[in-house]
Coordinates of C-alpha atoms in Angstrom, one line a residue:
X1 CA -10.3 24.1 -0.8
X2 CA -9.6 20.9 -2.4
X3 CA -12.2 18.4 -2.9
X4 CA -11.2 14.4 -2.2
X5 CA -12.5 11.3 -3.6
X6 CA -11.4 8.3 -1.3
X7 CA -11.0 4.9 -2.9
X8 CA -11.4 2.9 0.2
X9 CA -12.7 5.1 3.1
X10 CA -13.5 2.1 5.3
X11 CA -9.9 0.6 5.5
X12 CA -7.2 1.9 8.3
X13 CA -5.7 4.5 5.6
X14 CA -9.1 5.9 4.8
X15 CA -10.1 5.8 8.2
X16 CA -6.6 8.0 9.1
X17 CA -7.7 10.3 5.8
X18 CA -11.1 10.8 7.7
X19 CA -9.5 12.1 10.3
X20 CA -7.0 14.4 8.8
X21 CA -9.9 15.9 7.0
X22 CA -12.1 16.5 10.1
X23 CA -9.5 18.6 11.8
X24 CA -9.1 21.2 8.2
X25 CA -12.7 21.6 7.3
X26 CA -11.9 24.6 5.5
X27 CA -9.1 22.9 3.7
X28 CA -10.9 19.8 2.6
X29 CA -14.6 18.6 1.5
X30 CA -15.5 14.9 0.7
X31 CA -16.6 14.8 -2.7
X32 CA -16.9 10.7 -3.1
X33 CA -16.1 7.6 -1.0
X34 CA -16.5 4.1 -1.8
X35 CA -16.0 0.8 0.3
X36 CA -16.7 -3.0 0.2
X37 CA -17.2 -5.0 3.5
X38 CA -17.7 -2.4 6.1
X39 CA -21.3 -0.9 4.6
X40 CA -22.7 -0.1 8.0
X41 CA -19.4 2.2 8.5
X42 CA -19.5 3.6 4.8
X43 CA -23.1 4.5 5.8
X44 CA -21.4 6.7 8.9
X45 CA -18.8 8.1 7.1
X46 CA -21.5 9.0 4.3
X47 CA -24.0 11.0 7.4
X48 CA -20.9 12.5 8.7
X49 CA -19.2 13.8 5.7
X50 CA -22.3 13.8 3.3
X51 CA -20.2 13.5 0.2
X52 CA -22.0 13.5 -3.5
X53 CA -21.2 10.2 -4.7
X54 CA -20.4 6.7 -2.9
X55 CA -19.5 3.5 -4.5
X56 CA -20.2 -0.3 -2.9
X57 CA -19.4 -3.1 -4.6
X58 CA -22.7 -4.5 -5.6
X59 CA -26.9 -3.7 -5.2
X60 CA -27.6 -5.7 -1.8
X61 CA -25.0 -3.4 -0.3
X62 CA -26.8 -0.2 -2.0
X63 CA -29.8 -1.6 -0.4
X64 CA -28.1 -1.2 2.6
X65 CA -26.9 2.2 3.1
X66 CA -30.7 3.1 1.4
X67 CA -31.7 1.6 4.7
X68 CA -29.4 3.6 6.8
X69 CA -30.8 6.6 5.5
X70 CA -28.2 7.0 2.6
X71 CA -29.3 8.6 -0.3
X72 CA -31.2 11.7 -0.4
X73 CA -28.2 13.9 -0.2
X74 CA -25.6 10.9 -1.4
X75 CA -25.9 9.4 -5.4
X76 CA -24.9 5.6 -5.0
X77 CA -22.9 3.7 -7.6
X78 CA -22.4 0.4 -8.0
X79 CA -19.8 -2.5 -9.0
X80 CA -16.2 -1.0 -10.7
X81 CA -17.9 1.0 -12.7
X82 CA -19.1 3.1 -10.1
X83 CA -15.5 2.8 -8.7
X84 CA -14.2 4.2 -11.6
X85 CA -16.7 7.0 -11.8
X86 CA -15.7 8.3 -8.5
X87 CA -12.2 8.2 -9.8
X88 CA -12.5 10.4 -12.4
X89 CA -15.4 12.8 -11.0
X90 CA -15.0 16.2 -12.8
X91 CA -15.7 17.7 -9.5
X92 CA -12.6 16.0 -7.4
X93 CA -9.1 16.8 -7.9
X94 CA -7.8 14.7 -5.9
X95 CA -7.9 11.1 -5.2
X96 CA -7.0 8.9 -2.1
X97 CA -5.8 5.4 -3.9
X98 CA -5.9 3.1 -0.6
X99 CA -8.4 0.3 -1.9
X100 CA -6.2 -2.7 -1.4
X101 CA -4.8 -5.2 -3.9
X102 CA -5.9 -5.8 -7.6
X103 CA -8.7 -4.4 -6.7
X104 CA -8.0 -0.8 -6.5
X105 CA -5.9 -0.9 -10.0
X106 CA -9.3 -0.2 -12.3
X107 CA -10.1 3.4 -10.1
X108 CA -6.5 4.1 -9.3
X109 CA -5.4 3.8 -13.3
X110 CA -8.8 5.6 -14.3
X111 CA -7.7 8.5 -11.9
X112 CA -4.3 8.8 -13.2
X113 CA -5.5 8.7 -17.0
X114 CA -7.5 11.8 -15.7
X115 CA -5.2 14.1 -14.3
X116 CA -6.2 13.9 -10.7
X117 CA -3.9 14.4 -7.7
X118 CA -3.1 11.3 -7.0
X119 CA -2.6 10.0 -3.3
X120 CA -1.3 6.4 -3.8
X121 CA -1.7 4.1 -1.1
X122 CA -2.4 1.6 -3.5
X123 CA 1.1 0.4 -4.2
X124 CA -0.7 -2.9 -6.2
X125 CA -1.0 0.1 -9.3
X126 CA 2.4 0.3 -9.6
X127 CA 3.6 -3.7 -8.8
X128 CA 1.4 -4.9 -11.4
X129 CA 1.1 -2.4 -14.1
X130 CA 4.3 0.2 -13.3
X131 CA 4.9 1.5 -17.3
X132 CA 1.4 1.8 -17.9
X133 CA 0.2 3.6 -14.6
X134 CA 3.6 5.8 -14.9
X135 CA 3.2 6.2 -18.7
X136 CA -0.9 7.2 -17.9
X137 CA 0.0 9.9 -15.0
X138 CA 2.8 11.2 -17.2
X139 CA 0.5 11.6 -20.1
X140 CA -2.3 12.9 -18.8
X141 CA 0.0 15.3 -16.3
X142 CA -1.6 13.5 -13.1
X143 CA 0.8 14.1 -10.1
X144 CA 1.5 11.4 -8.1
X145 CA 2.4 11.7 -4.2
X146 CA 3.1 8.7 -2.0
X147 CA 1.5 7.7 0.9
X148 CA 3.3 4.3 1.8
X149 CA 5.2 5.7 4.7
X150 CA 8.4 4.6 3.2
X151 CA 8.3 6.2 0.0
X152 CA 6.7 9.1 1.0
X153 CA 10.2 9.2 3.6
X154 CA 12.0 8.8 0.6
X155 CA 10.0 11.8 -1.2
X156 CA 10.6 14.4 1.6
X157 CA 14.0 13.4 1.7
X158 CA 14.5 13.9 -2.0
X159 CA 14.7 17.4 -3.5
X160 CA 11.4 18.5 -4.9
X161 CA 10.5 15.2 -4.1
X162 CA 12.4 13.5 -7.2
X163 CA 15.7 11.3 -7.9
X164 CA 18.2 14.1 -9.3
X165 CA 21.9 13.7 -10.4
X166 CA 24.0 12.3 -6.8
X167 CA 21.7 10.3 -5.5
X168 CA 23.2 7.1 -4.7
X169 CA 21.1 4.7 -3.0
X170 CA 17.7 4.8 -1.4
X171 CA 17.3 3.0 1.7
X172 CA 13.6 1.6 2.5
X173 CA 13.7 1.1 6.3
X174 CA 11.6 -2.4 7.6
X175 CA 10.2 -3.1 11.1
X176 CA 10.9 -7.0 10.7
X177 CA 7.1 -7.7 11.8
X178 CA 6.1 -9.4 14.9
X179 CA 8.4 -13.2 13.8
X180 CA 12.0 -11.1 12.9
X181 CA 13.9 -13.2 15.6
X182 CA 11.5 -16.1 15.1
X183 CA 12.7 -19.7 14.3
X184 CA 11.6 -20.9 10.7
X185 CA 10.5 -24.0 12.9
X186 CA 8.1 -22.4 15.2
X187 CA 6.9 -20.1 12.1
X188 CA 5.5 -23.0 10.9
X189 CA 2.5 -23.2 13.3
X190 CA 1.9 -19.3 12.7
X191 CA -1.9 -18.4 13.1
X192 CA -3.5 -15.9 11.7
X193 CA -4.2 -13.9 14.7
X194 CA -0.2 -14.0 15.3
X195 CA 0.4 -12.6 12.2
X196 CA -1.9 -9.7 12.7
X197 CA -0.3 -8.6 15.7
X198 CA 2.0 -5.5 14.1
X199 CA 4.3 -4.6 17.2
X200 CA 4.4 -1.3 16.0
X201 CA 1.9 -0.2 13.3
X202 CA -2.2 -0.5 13.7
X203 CA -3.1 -1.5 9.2
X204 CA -5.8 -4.3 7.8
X205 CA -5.5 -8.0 8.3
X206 CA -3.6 -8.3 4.1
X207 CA -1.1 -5.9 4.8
X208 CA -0.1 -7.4 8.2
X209 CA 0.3 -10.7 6.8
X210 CA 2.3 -9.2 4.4
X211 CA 4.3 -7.2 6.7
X212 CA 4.5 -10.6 8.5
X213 CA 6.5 -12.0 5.6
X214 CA 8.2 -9.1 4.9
X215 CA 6.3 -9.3 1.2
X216 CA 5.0 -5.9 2.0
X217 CA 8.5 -5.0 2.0
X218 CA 9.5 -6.6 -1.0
X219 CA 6.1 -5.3 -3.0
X220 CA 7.3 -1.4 -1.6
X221 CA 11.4 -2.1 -3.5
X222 CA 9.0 -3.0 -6.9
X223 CA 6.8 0.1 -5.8
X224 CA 9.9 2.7 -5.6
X225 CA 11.8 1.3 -8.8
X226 CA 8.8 3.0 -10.7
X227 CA 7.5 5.7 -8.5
X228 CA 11.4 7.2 -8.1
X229 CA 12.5 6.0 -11.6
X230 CA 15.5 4.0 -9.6
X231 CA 17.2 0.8 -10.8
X232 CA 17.2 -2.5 -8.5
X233 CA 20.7 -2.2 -7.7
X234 CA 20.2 1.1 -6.2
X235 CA 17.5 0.0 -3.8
X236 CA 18.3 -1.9 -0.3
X237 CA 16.0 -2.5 2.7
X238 CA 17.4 -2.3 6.2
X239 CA 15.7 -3.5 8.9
X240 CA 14.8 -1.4 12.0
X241 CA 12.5 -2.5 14.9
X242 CA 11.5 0.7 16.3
X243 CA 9.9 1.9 13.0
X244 CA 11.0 5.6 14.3
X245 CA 13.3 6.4 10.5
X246 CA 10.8 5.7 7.5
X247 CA 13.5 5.8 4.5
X248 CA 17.1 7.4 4.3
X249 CA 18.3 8.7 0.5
X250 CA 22.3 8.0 0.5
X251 CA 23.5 10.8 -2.1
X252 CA 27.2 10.7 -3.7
X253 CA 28.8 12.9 -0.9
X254 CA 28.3 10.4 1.6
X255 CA 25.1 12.1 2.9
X256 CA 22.7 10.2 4.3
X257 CA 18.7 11.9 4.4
X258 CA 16.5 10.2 6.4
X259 CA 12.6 10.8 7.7
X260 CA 12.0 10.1 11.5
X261 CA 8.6 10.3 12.8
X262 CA 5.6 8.4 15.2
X263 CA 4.7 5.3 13.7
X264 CA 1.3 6.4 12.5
X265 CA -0.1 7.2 8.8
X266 CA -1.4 10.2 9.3
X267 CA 1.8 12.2 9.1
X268 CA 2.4 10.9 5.6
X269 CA -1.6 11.2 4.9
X270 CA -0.9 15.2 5.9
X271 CA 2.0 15.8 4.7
X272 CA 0.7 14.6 0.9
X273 CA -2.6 16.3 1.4
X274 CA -1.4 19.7 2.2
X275 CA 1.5 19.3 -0.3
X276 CA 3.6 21.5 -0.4
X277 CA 2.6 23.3 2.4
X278 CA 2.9 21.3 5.8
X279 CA -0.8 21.0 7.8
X280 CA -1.5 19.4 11.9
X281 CA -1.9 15.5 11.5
X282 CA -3.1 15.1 15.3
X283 CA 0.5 12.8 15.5
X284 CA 2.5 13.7 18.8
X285 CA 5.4 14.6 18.5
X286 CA 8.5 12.4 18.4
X287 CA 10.4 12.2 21.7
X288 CA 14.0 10.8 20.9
X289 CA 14.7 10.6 24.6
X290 CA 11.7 8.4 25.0
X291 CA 13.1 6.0 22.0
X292 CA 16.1 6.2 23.2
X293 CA 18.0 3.9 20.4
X294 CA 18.0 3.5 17.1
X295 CA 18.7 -0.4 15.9
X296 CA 19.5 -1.8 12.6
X297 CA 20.2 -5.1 11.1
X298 CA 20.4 -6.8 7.7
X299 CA 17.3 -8.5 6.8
X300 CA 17.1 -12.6 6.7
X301 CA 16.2 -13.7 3.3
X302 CA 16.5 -17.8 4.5
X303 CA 13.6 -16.4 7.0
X304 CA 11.9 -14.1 5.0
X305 CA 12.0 -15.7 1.3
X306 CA 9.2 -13.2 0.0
X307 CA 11.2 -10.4 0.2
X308 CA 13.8 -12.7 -1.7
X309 CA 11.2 -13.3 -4.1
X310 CA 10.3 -9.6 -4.5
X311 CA 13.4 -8.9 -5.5
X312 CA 14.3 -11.6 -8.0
X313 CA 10.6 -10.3 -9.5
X314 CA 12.2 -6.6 -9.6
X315 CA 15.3 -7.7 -11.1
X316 CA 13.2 -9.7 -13.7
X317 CA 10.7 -7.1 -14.3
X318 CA 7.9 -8.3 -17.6
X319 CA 5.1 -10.2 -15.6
X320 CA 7.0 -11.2 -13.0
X321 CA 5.8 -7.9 -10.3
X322 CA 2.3 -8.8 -11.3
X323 CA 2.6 -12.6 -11.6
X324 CA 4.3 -12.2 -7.8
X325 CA 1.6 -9.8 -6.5
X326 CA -1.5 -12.2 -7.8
X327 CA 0.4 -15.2 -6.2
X328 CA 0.5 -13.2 -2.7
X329 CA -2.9 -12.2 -2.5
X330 CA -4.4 -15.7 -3.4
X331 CA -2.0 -17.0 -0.9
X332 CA -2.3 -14.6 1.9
X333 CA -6.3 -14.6 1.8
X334 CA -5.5 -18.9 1.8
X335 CA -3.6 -18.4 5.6
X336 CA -6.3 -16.0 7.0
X337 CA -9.0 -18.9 5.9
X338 CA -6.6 -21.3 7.9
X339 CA -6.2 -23.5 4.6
X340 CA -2.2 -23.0 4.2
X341 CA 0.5 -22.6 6.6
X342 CA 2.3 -18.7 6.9
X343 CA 5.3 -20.9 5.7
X344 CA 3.3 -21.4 2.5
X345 CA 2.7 -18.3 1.1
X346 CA 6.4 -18.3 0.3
X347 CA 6.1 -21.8 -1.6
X348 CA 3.0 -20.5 -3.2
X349 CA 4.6 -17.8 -4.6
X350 CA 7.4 -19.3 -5.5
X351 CA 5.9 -21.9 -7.7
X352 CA 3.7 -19.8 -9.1
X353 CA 6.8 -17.4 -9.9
X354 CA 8.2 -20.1 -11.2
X355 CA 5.8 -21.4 -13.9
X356 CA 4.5 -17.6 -15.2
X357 CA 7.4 -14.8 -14.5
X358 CA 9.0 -15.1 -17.4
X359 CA 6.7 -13.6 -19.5
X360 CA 6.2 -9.5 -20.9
X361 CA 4.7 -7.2 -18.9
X362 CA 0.8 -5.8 -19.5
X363 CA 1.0 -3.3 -21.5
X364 CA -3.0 -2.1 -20.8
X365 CA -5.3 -2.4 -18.2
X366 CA -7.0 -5.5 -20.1
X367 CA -3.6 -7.5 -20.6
X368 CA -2.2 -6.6 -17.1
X369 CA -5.7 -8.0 -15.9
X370 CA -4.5 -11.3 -17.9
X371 CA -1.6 -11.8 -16.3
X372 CA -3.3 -11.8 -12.7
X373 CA -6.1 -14.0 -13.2
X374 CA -3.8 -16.7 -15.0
X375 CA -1.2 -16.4 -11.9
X376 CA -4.3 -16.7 -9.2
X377 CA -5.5 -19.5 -11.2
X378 CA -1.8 -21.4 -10.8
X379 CA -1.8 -20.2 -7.3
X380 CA -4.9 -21.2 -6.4
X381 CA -4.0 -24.7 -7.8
X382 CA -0.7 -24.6 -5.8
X383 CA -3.2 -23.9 -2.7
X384 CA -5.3 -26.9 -3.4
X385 CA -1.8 -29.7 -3.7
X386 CA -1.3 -28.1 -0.5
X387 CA -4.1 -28.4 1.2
X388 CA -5.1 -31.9 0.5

């Protein structure tokens, strides 16, 4: 029985986790679980799966689940350091990275620098601090299994689930989000709630956004330069409305691999947790009669500059992944507040790209953590030109 620690057990990943767990209960026990907004669900999960250790981000929210009846069986923690005691809990081996943004960087890091079975959902560990998160799993002999449905394509497509000698390309497959065929005029008076609308994937408000602007996409090319040790020019993105192939690896034969599956995270959730063995994810099973075609198409970098972006950050490498990243998040959290236009993010980005991606890459937690706040604070100052 393995015993899991999930780094954001509120969010749509943990949620998906939760129920992958419930249907092997003699496969898997909740050791620890942590999460920020949703307390009254952590206090749920936490009476459900009575795990030993939760983690909230400060003491009115520990005051909380105490009032829900949390904490006789359940030891609270508090603030990142209770994040990162979770992380590296002597009595977990393995770890479900899907805390979203900079924030889940701290636990993810600490779990990797202590040999846990990683999960990473949390491609943000990778876009801001690649060499040091791959250099901290490789040291510390943490393995690292993707959960980003793309890359985790890309893994079971992959033999042993790593880039070998004839592998030419790997293909990262994109749904175009709800605007693909959208005007850059009418994109302009985007809302929010718009943006949100996935046509074919249910994930949190950020990463809707983000798979609104196709950043997500961009952020996932950074993510699989250091997860598959592959260079930029041997990454590509196609895009593919029905979100039916995940990934396709194109090796030196010609061969083209590719992952086809329902468009819901718990089959890559299952597949990583019962790794190598293959477990029941509760996902029905994929009807190619009912999908009946297959479309691609080359994606539109004049519509989607963020994915332009991404990759001019990939090609640059240094700070420029984490100085891009910081720049998005500020950005994106400055739409949903209805203070910039979805058009903006790009510009805000952009700028801030422009004035601090030239510099070196973090090369520790500490200097990594640099880089972000001084790229938020240009962003942030980008937002406020904007906004007046």
């Amino acid at each position: 029985m393995r015993s899991l620690t999930i780094l954001g057990a509120t969010g749509s990943i943990g949620s998906s986790t939760l129920d992958v767990v419930a249907r092997h209960p003699d496969r898997f026990k909740v050791h620890a679980v942590s999460g920020h907004h949703r307390i009254d669900e952590l206090a749920g999960i936490c009476q459900r799966f009575e795990p030993r250790l939760v983690a909230v981000p400060d003491d009115a929210a520990a005051q909380r689940l105490i009032q829900q009846g949390v904490g006789s069986r359940t030891e609270i923690l508090v603030g990142r350091p209770g994040l990162v005691q979770i992380a590296t809990s002597p009595d977990a081996d393995t770890v479900m990275a899907a805390i979203v943004g900079a924030a889940g960087l701290a636990p993810t890091l600490a779990a990797a620098r202590a040999g846990k079975r990683i999960l990473l959902a949390n491609k943000e560990a990778l876009v801001m601090a690649g060499a040091v998160f791959v250099d901290a799993a490789s040291s510390a002999g943490a393995e690292v299994l993707p959960i980003d449905s793309e890359h985790n394509a890309v893994f079971q497509c992959l033999p042993l689930g790593r880039v070998r000698a004839g592998v030419r390309r790997i293909v990262l497959t994109a749904s175009g989000g709800p605007f693909r065929q959208m005007s850059l005029e009418a994109m302009a008076a985007v809302t929010p709630e718009q943006a949100c609308r996935h046509p074919n994937w249910s994930m949190g408000r950020k990463i809707s956004v983000d798979s609104a602007t196709m950043m997500n996409k961009g952020l996932e090319l950074i993510e699989a330069h250091y997860l598959f040790r592959t260079p930029d020019h041997a990454l590509d993105v196609v895009v593919h409305p029905q979100s039916i192939v995940h990934s396709m690896v194109e090796y030196d034969d010609g061969s083209v691999l590719a992952q086809l599956g329902n468009p819901d995270m718990r089959t890559p959730i299952a597949h990583a947790m019962g790794y190598p063995e293959r477990i029941d994810s509760g996902v029905e099973s994929l009807s190619l009669i009912d999908v009946a075609r297959l479309d691609f198409e080359a994606p539109d970098y004049d519509r989607f500059r963020c994915l332009r972006l991404a990759r001019a950050a990939l090609s640059a490498e240094g700070s420029a992944p984490c100085v891009l990243n910081a720049a998005n998040e500020v950005a994106v959290d400055a739409f949903l507040d209805r203070r910039i236009r979805f058009v903006d993010i790009a510009d805000v980005c952009e700028s801030t790209l422009e004035a601090l991606g030239d510099g070196p890459a973090g090369e520790c937690l500490d200097s990594v953590m640099a880089i972000d706040a001084e790229a938020r604070g240009a962003a942030t100052h980008r937002i406020a030109e904007l906004d007046r």
